[in-house]
Coordinates of C-alpha atoms and ligand atoms in Angstrom, one line a residue:
M474 CA -2.1 131.3 65.1
Q475 CA 0.5 129.9 67.7
Q476 CA 4.4 131.1 67.6
L477 CA 6.7 128.6 66.8
A478 CA 9.4 127.7 69.1
T479 CA 12.4 130.2 68.4
F480 CA 15.2 128.4 65.4
D481 CA 18.0 129.2 63.3
L482 CA 17.1 127.5 60.1
V483 CA 20.0 127.0 58.1
L484 CA 19.2 126.7 54.4
F485 CA 21.8 125.1 52.2
G486 CA 21.7 126.2 49.0
G487 CA 19.8 129.1 50.0
T488 CA 21.0 130.8 46.3
G489 CA 19.3 127.7 44.3
D490 CA 16.6 127.7 42.5
L491 CA 14.0 126.0 45.1
A492 CA 15.3 127.9 48.0
L493 CA 13.8 131.5 46.4
R494 CA 11.1 130.3 44.1
K495 CA 9.6 128.1 47.5
L496 CA 11.3 128.0 50.4
L497 CA 12.4 131.4 51.7
P498 CA 8.9 132.9 50.2
A499 CA 7.3 130.3 52.1
L500 CA 8.8 131.5 55.3
Y501 CA 8.0 134.9 54.6
R502 CA 4.7 134.1 54.5
R503 CA 4.4 132.2 57.9
Q504 CA 6.2 135.9 59.5
L505 CA 3.4 137.4 57.4
A506 CA 1.3 135.1 59.8
G507 CA 2.9 135.9 63.3
Q508 CA 4.8 132.8 63.1
L509 CA 8.1 133.9 63.4
T510 CA 9.5 134.8 66.7
E511 CA 12.0 137.3 66.8
D512 CA 15.3 136.3 67.6
S513 CA 15.2 133.3 65.1
R514 CA 16.8 133.3 62.1
I515 CA 17.5 132.1 58.6
I516 CA 20.7 131.4 57.3
G517 CA 21.2 131.2 53.7
V518 CA 23.9 129.4 53.0
A519 CA 26.1 128.5 49.2
R520 CA 29.0 128.5 47.4
S521 CA 28.2 132.3 46.1
D522 CA 30.7 134.8 47.0
I523 CA 28.4 137.4 48.0
S524 CA 27.7 139.7 50.7
R525 CA 24.5 139.8 53.3
E526 CA 23.2 142.8 51.5
D527 CA 23.3 140.8 47.4
Y528 CA 21.5 137.9 49.3
L529 CA 18.6 139.9 50.9
A530 CA 18.2 141.4 47.7
Q531 CA 18.1 138.5 45.8
V532 CA 16.1 137.0 48.8
E533 CA 13.5 139.8 48.3
T534 CA 13.0 140.2 44.7
S535 CA 11.7 136.5 44.9
C536 CA 9.4 137.2 47.9
R537 CA 8.0 140.6 46.4
S538 CA 7.5 137.6 43.1
H539 CA 5.9 135.1 45.0
V540 CA 3.6 136.4 47.3
G541 CA 2.3 139.4 45.4
A542 CA 0.4 141.6 46.9
E543 CA 0.8 140.2 50.0
F544 CA 3.9 141.5 50.7
D545 CA 4.4 144.0 53.1
D546 CA 7.4 146.3 53.5
K547 CA 6.6 147.0 57.6
H548 CA 6.8 142.8 57.9
W549 CA 9.8 142.7 55.1
S550 CA 12.0 144.5 56.9
Q551 CA 11.4 142.4 60.2
F552 CA 12.4 139.6 58.0
A553 CA 15.2 140.9 56.1
R554 CA 16.7 141.1 60.6
Q555 CA 16.7 138.2 60.3
V556 CA 17.6 136.5 57.2
H557 CA 22.0 135.9 56.9
Y558 CA 24.4 134.2 54.9
F559 CA 27.8 132.6 54.9
K560 CA 30.2 131.3 52.3
I561 CA 30.3 127.2 52.8
D562 CA 31.4 125.1 49.6
A563 CA 30.2 121.4 51.1
N564 CA 33.1 119.4 48.7
A565 CA 36.3 121.3 50.1
G566 CA 34.5 121.5 53.7
T567 CA 35.4 125.1 53.7
G568 CA 33.1 127.9 55.7
F569 CA 31.9 126.1 58.3
D570 CA 33.1 127.6 60.9
A571 CA 31.8 130.4 60.4
L572 CA 29.0 129.3 61.0
H573 CA 30.1 127.8 64.1
A574 CA 30.8 131.2 65.3
C575 CA 27.5 132.6 64.1
L576 CA 25.9 129.3 65.9
K577 CA 27.8 130.1 68.6
G578 CA 25.7 130.2 72.2
R579 CA 22.3 129.5 70.5
E580 CA 22.0 125.4 70.8
A581 CA 18.9 125.9 73.0
N582 CA 17.1 126.9 69.7
V583 CA 15.7 124.3 67.1
R584 CA 17.9 124.1 64.6
P585 CA 17.2 122.8 61.2
F586 CA 19.9 122.0 58.6
F587 CA 17.7 122.0 55.5
L588 CA 20.0 121.1 52.4
S589 CA 18.4 122.4 48.9
T590 CA 21.1 120.5 46.7
A591 CA 22.1 117.7 45.0
P592 CA 21.9 114.6 46.8
S593 CA 25.6 114.4 46.6
L594 CA 26.0 116.8 48.8
F595 CA 24.1 115.4 51.4
A596 CA 26.6 113.3 52.8
P597 CA 29.6 115.9 52.9
I598 CA 27.3 118.7 54.2
C599 CA 26.0 116.4 57.6
E600 CA 29.9 115.3 58.0
G601 CA 31.1 119.1 58.2
L602 CA 28.5 119.9 60.3
A603 CA 29.1 117.2 62.4
R604 CA 33.0 118.0 62.3
T605 CA 32.6 121.3 63.2
Q606 CA 30.2 119.7 66.3
L607 CA 27.3 121.9 64.8
V608 CA 24.7 119.5 65.0
T609 CA 23.2 119.4 68.4
P610 CA 19.9 117.6 70.1
A611 CA 17.7 120.3 68.9
S612 CA 18.7 119.8 65.4
R613 CA 17.4 118.6 62.9
V614 CA 18.3 117.8 58.5
V615 CA 15.3 118.5 56.0
L616 CA 16.6 115.8 52.7
E617 CA 14.7 117.6 49.5
K618 CA 13.8 114.3 47.2
P619 CA 15.7 112.7 44.6
L620 CA 17.2 110.8 47.4
G621 CA 19.8 108.3 45.8
H622 CA 19.0 107.6 42.1
D623 CA 18.6 104.0 43.1
R624 CA 18.0 101.5 45.7
T625 CA 21.7 101.3 46.3
S626 CA 22.6 105.0 46.4
S627 CA 19.4 106.0 48.5
A628 CA 20.8 103.3 51.1
L629 CA 24.5 105.2 50.9
I630 CA 22.9 108.7 51.2
N631 CA 20.8 107.3 54.2
E632 CA 23.9 105.4 55.6
R633 CA 25.5 108.4 55.9
V634 CA 23.3 110.6 57.3
G635 CA 22.3 108.4 59.8
A636 CA 25.4 108.2 61.1
I637 CA 25.6 111.9 62.2
F638 CA 21.5 111.8 63.0
S639 CA 18.9 109.6 64.0
E640 CA 16.1 109.1 62.4
Q641 CA 13.8 111.0 63.8
Q642 CA 16.3 114.3 63.7
I643 CA 15.8 113.6 59.3
F644 CA 13.1 115.1 57.6
R645 CA 12.8 113.2 53.9
I646 CA 10.6 115.6 52.1
D647 CA 7.8 114.7 49.9
H648 CA 6.0 118.2 49.2
Y649 CA 3.3 116.6 47.4
L650 CA 2.7 115.3 51.1
G651 CA 2.0 118.6 52.7
K652 CA -0.6 119.0 50.5
E653 CA -4.1 120.6 52.3
T654 CA -5.8 117.8 49.9
V655 CA -3.7 115.4 50.4
Q656 CA -4.3 115.9 54.3
N657 CA -7.2 116.4 53.5
L658 CA -7.7 112.9 52.0
M659 CA -6.7 111.2 55.5
A660 CA -9.3 113.4 57.0
L661 CA -12.3 112.2 55.0
R662 CA -10.8 108.9 55.0
F663 CA -10.3 108.1 58.9
G664 CA -12.7 111.6 60.3
N665 CA -15.4 109.6 58.4
L666 CA -17.4 106.8 58.7
L667 CA -19.6 107.0 55.5
F668 CA -16.1 105.8 52.9
E669 CA -15.0 103.1 55.3
P670 CA -17.3 100.5 54.2
L671 CA -16.6 101.4 50.6
W672 CA -12.4 101.6 50.9
K673 CA -12.0 98.1 49.5
R674 CA -12.9 95.6 46.7
G675 CA -15.4 93.9 45.5
R676 CA -16.8 98.1 46.4
V677 CA -14.1 100.1 44.2
Q678 CA -13.9 99.0 40.2
H679 CA -10.3 101.2 40.4
V680 CA -7.8 104.3 40.9
Q681 CA -6.5 106.7 38.6
I682 CA -3.6 109.1 40.1
T683 CA -2.6 111.3 37.7
V684 CA 0.3 114.1 38.1
A685 CA -0.2 116.2 34.9
E686 CA 2.6 118.8 33.7
N687 CA 2.0 121.4 31.2
L688 CA 5.7 122.6 31.7
G689 CA 9.1 120.8 29.5
V690 CA 12.0 121.0 31.6
E691 CA 12.8 124.2 31.6
R692 CA 16.0 124.8 33.5
R693 CA 16.3 121.1 35.2
A694 CA 17.0 119.6 31.8
Q695 CA 21.0 117.8 33.5
F696 CA 19.3 117.2 35.7
Y697 CA 15.6 116.0 34.4
D698 CA 17.8 113.6 31.6
Q699 CA 20.0 111.6 34.6
T700 CA 16.6 110.8 36.7
G701 CA 13.2 111.0 33.9
A702 CA 9.7 110.9 34.9
L703 CA 9.7 107.2 36.6
R704 CA 12.6 108.1 39.2
D705 CA 11.1 112.2 39.3
M706 CA 7.7 111.8 40.5
V707 CA 6.3 108.1 40.5
Q708 CA 9.1 106.5 42.8
N709 CA 7.9 109.1 45.1
H710 CA 5.1 111.7 44.5
L711 CA 2.7 109.3 43.1
L712 CA 3.6 105.9 45.4
Q713 CA 3.4 108.1 48.6
L714 CA -0.5 109.1 47.0
L715 CA -1.5 105.9 46.7
C716 CA 0.2 104.8 50.1
I717 CA -2.1 107.2 51.6
I718 CA -4.9 105.7 49.5
A719 CA -4.8 102.4 49.8
M720 CA -3.8 102.3 53.8
E721 CA -5.4 101.1 56.2
P722 CA -6.2 103.0 59.1
P723 CA -3.6 104.1 61.4
Q724 CA -4.1 103.0 65.5
T725 CA -3.2 106.5 66.2
G726 CA -2.5 110.1 63.8
D727 CA 1.0 109.6 65.3
A728 CA 4.1 109.6 62.8
D729 CA 5.0 106.2 63.0
A730 CA 1.7 104.6 63.0
M731 CA 0.9 106.4 59.2
R732 CA 4.3 105.0 58.7
D733 CA 4.0 102.2 59.0
E734 CA 0.4 101.9 57.2
K735 CA 2.5 103.3 54.3
L736 CA 5.3 100.9 55.1
K737 CA 2.5 97.8 54.2
V738 CA 0.9 99.2 51.3
L739 CA 4.7 99.5 49.8
R740 CA 5.6 95.8 50.3
A741 CA 2.1 94.7 49.7
L742 CA 2.5 96.3 45.8
R743 CA 3.3 93.9 43.4
P744 CA 6.4 93.5 42.2
L745 CA 7.1 93.9 38.7
H746 CA 9.5 91.8 36.8
G747 CA 11.1 90.9 33.7
R748 CA 8.8 91.7 30.2
E749 CA 5.8 91.8 32.3
V750 CA 6.8 95.4 32.9
L751 CA 7.0 96.1 29.0
T752 CA 3.4 95.4 29.5
K753 CA 1.7 96.4 32.9
T754 CA 3.8 99.9 31.7
V755 CA 4.6 103.1 29.7
R756 CA 7.0 105.5 28.9
G757 CA 6.9 108.1 27.0
Q758 CA 8.7 111.1 25.3
Y759 CA 7.3 114.5 24.2
K760 CA 8.8 115.6 20.7
S761 CA 7.3 119.3 19.4
G762 CA 3.6 120.3 19.7
A763 CA 1.4 123.3 21.1
V764 CA 0.4 123.4 24.4
S765 CA -2.3 126.0 25.1
G766 CA -2.1 127.2 21.4
T767 CA 2.1 128.1 21.8
P768 CA 4.4 125.6 19.8
V769 CA 7.1 124.3 21.4
V770 CA 10.1 122.1 21.2
G771 CA 10.6 118.3 21.6
Y772 CA 12.3 116.5 24.3
L773 CA 15.6 116.2 22.4
A774 CA 15.5 120.0 21.0
E775 CA 16.1 121.1 24.2
K776 CA 18.6 123.1 25.7
D777 CA 21.4 120.4 27.6
V778 CA 19.5 117.4 26.4
P779 CA 21.2 115.3 24.5
P780 CA 20.5 114.3 20.6
E781 CA 19.9 110.7 21.6
S782 CA 18.7 110.5 24.6
V783 CA 16.0 108.1 25.8
T784 CA 15.0 109.8 29.1
E785 CA 10.8 109.5 29.2
T786 CA 9.6 112.4 30.1
F787 CA 6.0 110.6 31.0
M788 CA 4.8 107.2 32.4
A789 CA 2.2 105.2 33.6
V790 CA 2.1 102.3 35.0
K791 CA -0.6 99.6 35.8
C792 CA -0.3 98.8 40.2
E793 CA -1.3 96.3 41.8
I794 CA -1.7 95.9 45.9
D795 CA -1.4 92.7 47.2
S796 CA -3.4 92.8 49.9
W797 CA -7.3 91.5 51.3
R798 CA -8.7 95.3 51.0
W799 CA -7.3 95.0 47.1
A800 CA -6.3 92.3 45.7
G801 CA -7.1 92.4 42.7
V802 CA -8.2 96.5 42.3
P803 CA -6.0 98.0 39.4
F804 CA -4.3 101.5 41.1
Y805 CA -3.2 103.3 37.2
L806 CA -0.7 105.9 37.4
R807 CA 0.9 108.4 35.4
T808 CA 2.7 111.7 35.2
G809 CA 4.4 113.6 32.3
K810 CA 5.4 116.8 31.0
R811 CA 4.1 118.8 28.4
L812 CA 0.4 117.2 28.5
Q813 CA -1.9 118.6 27.5
E814 CA -2.7 120.5 30.9
K815 CA -1.1 121.1 34.5
M816 CA -3.5 118.2 36.4
S817 CA -3.0 116.2 39.3
E818 CA -5.8 113.9 41.1
I819 CA -6.7 110.9 42.7
A820 CA -9.8 109.2 40.9
I821 CA -11.6 106.2 42.5
T822 CA -14.0 104.6 40.6
F823 CA -17.0 102.6 42.6
E824 CA -18.3 99.7 41.4
D825 CA -21.7 99.7 39.1
I826 CA -24.6 98.8 40.6
P827 CA -26.0 95.4 41.1
V828 CA -29.2 95.7 39.1
S829 CA -30.9 99.3 37.6
I830 CA -34.8 100.1 38.1
Y831 CA -34.6 103.6 36.0
E832 CA -33.2 105.1 33.0
R833 CA -29.4 106.0 34.0
P834 CA -26.5 107.2 31.2
D835 CA -24.2 105.0 29.6
K836 CA -22.2 102.2 32.2
V837 CA -19.5 104.1 32.7
H838 CA -20.9 107.7 33.3
A839 CA -23.3 105.9 35.8
L840 CA -20.6 104.9 37.9
N841 CA -20.4 106.9 41.6
R842 CA -16.4 108.6 40.7
L843 CA -14.9 110.2 43.6
I844 CA -12.4 112.6 42.4
I845 CA -9.8 114.1 44.8
R846 CA -7.9 117.1 42.7
L847 CA -4.5 118.7 43.8
A848 CA -3.7 121.1 41.0
P849 CA -4.7 123.3 39.5
D850 CA -6.9 123.9 42.4
E851 CA -7.8 121.7 45.3
S852 CA -11.3 120.2 45.9
I853 CA -13.5 116.9 45.8
T854 CA -16.3 116.1 44.4
L855 CA -18.1 113.2 44.3
S856 CA -20.4 112.1 41.7
V857 CA -23.9 110.7 41.9
L858 CA -26.7 110.1 39.8
A859 CA -29.7 112.4 39.8
K860 CA -32.9 112.6 38.6
S861 CA -33.3 114.6 35.6
P862 CA -35.9 117.8 36.7
G863 CA -39.4 116.4 34.1
E864 CA -41.0 113.9 33.9
G865 CA -39.9 110.2 34.3
M866 CA -37.1 108.8 35.8
R867 CA -34.1 109.7 34.3
L868 CA -31.2 109.2 35.9
K869 CA -28.3 111.8 35.0
P870 CA -24.8 112.6 37.0
V871 CA -24.1 115.2 39.3
S872 CA -21.5 116.8 41.2
L873 CA -21.6 116.6 44.9
A874 CA -18.5 119.2 45.2
L875 CA -16.5 120.3 48.0
D876 CA -14.2 123.7 47.1
F877 CA -11.5 124.5 49.4
N878 CA -11.5 128.0 49.3
E879 CA -15.1 128.0 48.4
T880 CA -15.7 127.0 51.5
F881 CA -13.2 128.3 54.3
K882 CA -12.5 130.9 52.6
T883 CA -9.1 131.7 53.2
R884 CA -6.0 130.7 51.6
M885 CA -4.7 127.6 51.6
L886 CA -1.0 127.1 52.6
D887 CA 1.6 125.7 50.5
A888 CA 3.1 122.8 50.8
Y889 CA 6.5 124.3 51.9
E890 CA 4.8 126.0 54.2
R891 CA 3.2 123.4 55.7
L892 CA 6.3 120.8 56.1
L893 CA 9.0 124.1 57.1
T894 CA 6.5 124.7 60.2
D895 CA 6.1 121.0 60.3
V896 CA 10.2 120.8 60.7
I897 CA 10.1 123.3 63.2
K898 CA 8.1 122.1 65.5
G899 CA 9.1 118.1 64.8
N900 CA 6.2 116.4 63.1
L901 CA 7.4 113.8 61.4
T902 CA 4.2 112.6 59.8
L903 CA 4.1 114.0 56.4
F904 CA 7.8 113.1 55.7
M905 CA 9.2 109.8 54.4
R906 CA 10.8 107.3 57.3
R907 CA 13.8 105.2 55.8
D908 CA 12.3 101.6 55.5
E909 CA 9.5 103.7 53.4
L910 CA 12.0 105.1 50.9
D911 CA 13.6 101.8 50.8
A912 CA 10.7 100.1 49.8
A913 CA 9.9 102.5 47.0
W914 CA 13.1 101.9 45.3
Q915 CA 12.8 98.4 45.8
W916 CA 9.7 98.6 43.6
I917 CA 10.9 101.0 41.3
D918 CA 14.7 99.6 40.4
P919 CA 13.1 96.6 38.6
I920 CA 11.1 98.6 36.4
R921 CA 13.9 100.4 35.4
E922 CA 16.3 97.3 34.9
A923 CA 14.2 95.5 32.5
W924 CA 13.6 99.0 30.0
Q925 CA 17.3 98.6 30.2
R926 CA 17.6 95.0 29.3
Y927 CA 15.3 94.5 26.9
D928 CA 15.8 98.3 25.2
E929 CA 12.5 99.7 25.8
T930 CA 12.9 103.5 23.6
P931 CA 10.7 106.0 24.8
K932 CA 7.5 106.3 22.6
S933 CA 7.1 109.8 21.1
Y934 CA 3.7 112.1 21.7
S935 CA 2.5 115.1 20.5
A936 CA 3.6 118.3 22.9
G937 CA 0.2 119.4 24.4
T938 CA -1.6 116.3 24.5
W939 CA -2.2 113.5 26.8
G940 CA 1.3 111.5 26.4
P941 CA 1.0 108.2 24.1
A942 CA -1.7 106.1 22.8
A943 CA -0.2 103.2 24.4
A944 CA -1.0 104.6 27.5
S945 CA -4.9 105.1 26.7
A946 CA -4.1 101.3 25.6
L947 CA -2.8 99.9 28.9
I948 CA -6.1 101.5 30.9
G949 CA -8.7 100.3 27.8
R950 CA -7.2 96.9 28.0
D951 CA -9.1 96.5 31.2
G952 CA -12.2 98.2 30.0
F953 CA -11.6 101.7 31.4
A954 CA -10.6 104.9 30.3
W955 CA -8.4 107.7 32.0
S956 CA -11.1 110.7 33.9
N957 CA -9.9 113.3 31.0
E958 CA -10.8 111.0 28.0
L959 CA -14.3 110.1 29.6
Ligands
LIG935 P1 20.2 125.0 42.1 O1 19.4 125.5 41.5 O2 20.9 124.2 40.6 O3 20.6 125.4 43.0 C1 21.9 124.3 43.8 C2 21.9 125.5 45.1 O4 23.3 124.4 45.7 C3 22.8 126.4 44.9 O5 22.5 127.5 46.1 C4 24.1 126.0 44.9 O6 24.9 127.0 45.1 C5 24.6 125.0 46.1 N1 25.6 124.4 46.0 C6 26.3 123.7 44.7 N2 26.9 123.4 44.8 C7 27.4 123.7 46.4 C8 28.5 123.1 47.0 N3 29.8 122.4 46.8 N4 28.9 123.4 48.7 C9 27.6 124.1 48.6 N5 26.3 124.4 48.5 C10 26.9 124.2 46.7 O7 18.7 123.1 42.9 P2 17.7 123.9 43.0 O8 16.5 123.7 42.2 O9 17.1 124.8 43.8 O10 17.7 122.2 43.6 C11 17.9 121.9 44.8 C12 17.5 120.8 44.8 O11 16.3 120.3 45.4 C13 17.9 119.6 43.6 O12 18.5 117.8 44.3 C14 16.7 119.2 42.8 O13 16.8 118.4 42.4 C15 16.1 119.7 44.4 N6 14.4 120.2 43.8 C16 14.4 121.1 42.9 C17 12.7 121.6 42.8 C18 13.0 123.1 41.9 O14 11.9 123.0 42.0 N7 13.6 123.5 41.7 C19 11.9 120.8 43.2 C20 12.2 119.5 44.2 C21 13.3 119.0 44.6 P3 25.8 129.0 43.9 O15 24.9 129.0 43.7 O16 26.6 129.5 45.3 O17 27.0 127.4 43.7

């Protein structure tokens, strides 16, 4: 694997959950893989008044626990030499001068500023960096989701960040796009001819995208209660997955060619307005139940959740895309917390054959289905009908399966490992462009407005199930069923 260019990565929110649990272990793994030059630096930044030693102790504990058996003391000593810490309060605008002194003379290095903080700090941080002349031509800024809470607030953040960094320097993360299987979906579509003639109306019957979590709100209740499933998951991850399935083949593999095609899908999504929102969406909120046999409390009993909260922890929606390729093909999206199991997948069901000459299983099970599994493990499966052994021509569904771990016999890169190296390389392909983000909010906002206007309170579902019964009815009305119900 090629070494990356020398960089100074400044990690705002360096003491936070995301930085310690995901970003620093991802960087450490790249160190293990030999990709970091010895003079690259990782500079954690937060408000806490802690020493570099204290910070290193936190980072080490976290890397040991998240990297597991691959943790190696020799590599750790080298990594630790490259990790620094600075105290900055972005709201007060204090501490930037010390960072300036630390970066002085290193202007030629790639300089990513990773903002792993609340979005309300994005603009103050960028303005602090500009004031202290820390933004060089080799600088990039990486923005974590959520980028605002609606179209207006998102535009405001983009405006203020965009006054300091050019669009080519802004990396808006959607970590789902960093998953190996999502890129494999692109490889499947654009590296093979096989599926292209089938990838359209008349051949695809319907598409389902599920991102199910069995966890509850954990330590993020305050944030989650202000956000809900629509804005936390659908606005970004699920719509991005939908774009990858529905986009036209881009002219090249360049970032803008890809992003142009995704934007067209978002713009072709049929808007949902007014009462139609109530028939095409389902809002849910979990009540107490049991997940994998363990009793769990309901959302309203979670710490830091107001007892009268009407935030949705589950959401399902039927989407339609007004394009020649997809008109009339429903895309069903659903996501939720405290569901039966952790499972993320895209299921593409193809139309039935016109005439059958053999004895087949019932119609639903006879259909060809392409399943792209993102979690818990990553795989691609195509279900086809094969002859049952023995006399006669009786057909039964079997799977043609590609299990990535099994096939490539190598550890899959974590999404953040891939995305962080892309940031350092300056590759924007897997990051959202400003107009994409705006188009996504434009589609999302009327849904939330209609829920508010018509007082659509969430339907309750027991923790450990697959969500409210209304979600099964949403897809059932069209004669289909969620893949876990087949
Ligand atoms: P967190 O644990 O609450 O950490 C917040 C970080 O921001 C801390 O390092 C904190 O420093 C720092 N901070 C707060 N106020 C600051 C200020 N005025 N100036 C400088 N630094 C300040 O949050 P998180 O869970 O890591 O999440 C960070 C962002 O990523 C959030 O927007 C979140 O929604 C998003 N995100 C998180 C996850 C996740 O799995 N955690 C996943 C996707 C997206 P001190 O500790 O020193 O105060």
